[in-house]
């Protein structure tokens, strides 16, 4: 983390994270769950999204929203955990093999936008969890990262990732 901060200061890239709260609509997704570690997460994410795209394509469907990952467990240097890769799809697809088609419920989410490489996303999580705690909210589910652009189409510095955490709050205003 210290190395990241020093690099950010050197590059004048320290960016405050704004937090917003909004009602997230229900969404139907094709999802696959994986157990992964820090050493294998990149390959597991690539393989999981590949499986999902093949499933969606074989069904003659198209994604209808940005892909995202639900982090069911904390994954760090010492601990492996479960992630669920999701791609929004239209209703009508049927689960097959290890891919589940399901509708995620509406929920209130606190979120922030991370600009830049995935390995530098930790400050977004720290800011978001700090804000949730400071405002007296409880986290009601696992966090997710929503990938708003394609890493094969933009540079790492141009990547946009929405970090979102379900909370127990009524949406009254963006903060």
XYZ file of C-alpha atoms in Angstrom:
175
model
C 0.000 0.000 0.000
C 2.858 2.366 0.847
C 4.408 1.724 -2.563
C 1.061 2.496 -4.230
C 0.681 5.770 -2.307
C 4.225 6.856 -3.102
C 3.646 6.082 -6.775
C 0.351 7.974 -6.712
C 1.934 11.018 -5.107
C 4.788 10.929 -7.611
C 2.331 10.740 -10.480
C -0.044 13.286 -8.888
C -2.807 10.738 -9.209
C -4.299 10.778 -5.712
C -7.974 11.006 -6.338
C -10.682 11.358 -3.730
C -13.412 8.789 -4.015
C -16.923 10.218 -4.024
C -19.583 7.966 -2.536
C -23.131 7.731 -3.852
C -26.126 5.739 -2.646
C -28.791 4.494 -5.010
C -31.437 1.867 -5.461
C -30.107 -0.902 -7.706
C -32.830 -2.442 -9.891
C -33.356 -6.202 -10.077
C -31.245 -7.769 -12.810
C -31.137 -11.162 -14.436
C -27.632 -12.563 -14.766
C -25.789 -15.601 -16.028
C -23.415 -16.466 -13.186
C -20.616 -18.900 -12.440
C -18.987 -19.318 -9.040
C -15.266 -20.023 -8.594
C -12.931 -20.617 -5.674
C -9.752 -18.640 -6.244
C -6.603 -17.216 -4.653
C -4.515 -14.118 -5.297
C -2.152 -16.265 -7.359
C -4.894 -17.605 -9.654
C -7.559 -14.886 -9.603
C -6.589 -13.358 -12.970
C -6.776 -16.707 -14.755
C -9.958 -17.691 -12.896
C -11.682 -14.430 -13.834
C -10.663 -14.812 -17.492
C -11.831 -18.429 -17.588
C -15.100 -17.630 -15.814
C -16.039 -14.756 -18.100
C -15.028 -16.939 -21.068
C -17.414 -19.674 -19.899
C -20.201 -17.149 -19.457
C -19.697 -15.578 -22.894
C -19.668 -19.009 -24.516
C -22.879 -19.948 -22.670
C -24.584 -16.686 -23.663
C -23.412 -16.939 -27.280
C -24.462 -20.591 -27.596
C -27.928 -19.585 -26.344
C -28.095 -16.943 -29.099
C -28.252 -14.161 -26.520
C -26.235 -11.019 -25.844
C -25.097 -9.344 -22.623
C -27.410 -6.492 -21.609
C -25.153 -4.775 -19.088
C -21.664 -4.501 -17.681
C -20.039 -7.678 -16.324
C -19.329 -7.811 -12.612
C -17.885 -9.969 -9.865
C -19.426 -10.611 -6.447
C -16.731 -11.205 -3.813
C -18.257 -13.716 -1.386
C -15.051 -14.006 0.645
C -12.003 -11.923 1.456
C -9.155 -13.072 -0.764
C -5.659 -12.129 0.343
C -2.113 -13.487 0.413
C -3.103 -16.191 2.912
C -6.739 -16.934 2.106
C -8.549 -18.326 -0.925
C -12.224 -17.595 -1.392
C -15.318 -17.675 -3.573
C -16.155 -15.177 -6.297
C -19.193 -15.150 -8.551
C -18.759 -13.820 -12.075
C -21.945 -12.335 -13.526
C -23.084 -10.997 -16.871
C -26.527 -9.346 -17.121
C -28.800 -11.062 -19.672
C -32.427 -10.875 -20.732
C -34.949 -13.178 -19.076
C -35.500 -16.464 -20.849
C -32.137 -18.211 -20.571
C -32.032 -21.483 -18.648
C -29.273 -22.562 -16.271
C -26.949 -25.254 -17.611
C -23.952 -27.152 -16.241
C -22.211 -24.911 -13.687
C -23.802 -21.693 -14.994
C -26.814 -20.400 -13.122
C -29.296 -17.930 -14.580
C -30.964 -15.984 -11.779
C -32.525 -12.653 -10.933
C -30.739 -10.583 -8.331
C -33.157 -8.593 -6.141
C -33.457 -4.841 -5.934
C -31.273 -3.410 -3.189
C -29.771 -0.189 -1.930
C -26.095 0.136 -2.735
C -23.330 2.507 -1.715
C -20.751 2.849 -4.478
C -17.702 4.664 -5.726
C -15.832 4.762 -9.015
C -12.242 3.549 -9.310
C -10.195 4.877 -12.229
C -7.102 2.866 -13.051
C -5.479 -0.552 -12.698
C -7.193 -3.291 -10.706
C -4.224 -3.826 -8.341
C -4.695 -0.218 -7.167
C -8.372 -0.632 -6.183
C -7.840 -1.095 -2.409
C -8.229 2.617 -1.532
C -11.684 2.588 -3.152
C -12.740 -0.238 -0.826
C -11.243 1.496 2.222
C -13.033 4.753 1.394
C -16.336 2.992 0.744
C -16.290 0.840 3.894
C -15.219 3.856 5.964
C -18.091 5.921 4.579
C -20.604 3.138 5.252
C -19.417 2.839 8.861
C -19.245 6.612 9.452
C -22.816 7.039 8.234
C -24.174 4.275 10.471
C -25.122 1.830 7.727
C -24.673 -1.925 7.767
C -23.413 -3.960 4.845
C -26.183 -6.365 3.845
C -24.338 -8.470 1.302
C -21.007 -9.024 -0.383
C -19.280 -6.285 -2.396
C -19.075 -6.311 -6.158
C -16.909 -4.801 -8.835
C -18.691 -3.721 -12.009
C -16.398 -3.372 -15.024
C -17.518 -0.428 -17.127
C -14.999 -0.708 -19.939
C -13.001 -3.428 -21.631
C -9.342 -3.869 -20.643
C -8.619 -5.013 -24.198
C -9.928 -1.679 -25.531
C -8.430 0.868 -23.090
C -5.170 1.334 -21.195
C -4.914 0.282 -17.540
C -5.053 3.942 -16.478
C -8.388 4.325 -18.319
C -10.110 1.365 -16.642
C -13.362 2.242 -14.854
C -14.575 -0.044 -12.069
C -17.644 0.693 -9.976
C -17.145 -0.719 -6.467
C -20.574 -1.339 -4.945
C -21.688 -2.620 -1.543
C -25.308 -3.409 -0.587
C -26.341 -1.510 2.565
C -29.389 -1.124 4.783
C -30.298 2.441 3.835
C -33.146 4.192 2.154
C -32.020 6.198 -0.843
C -32.575 9.859 -0.015
C -29.699 11.610 -1.757
C -26.293 11.048 -3.230
C -23.434 11.890 -0.892
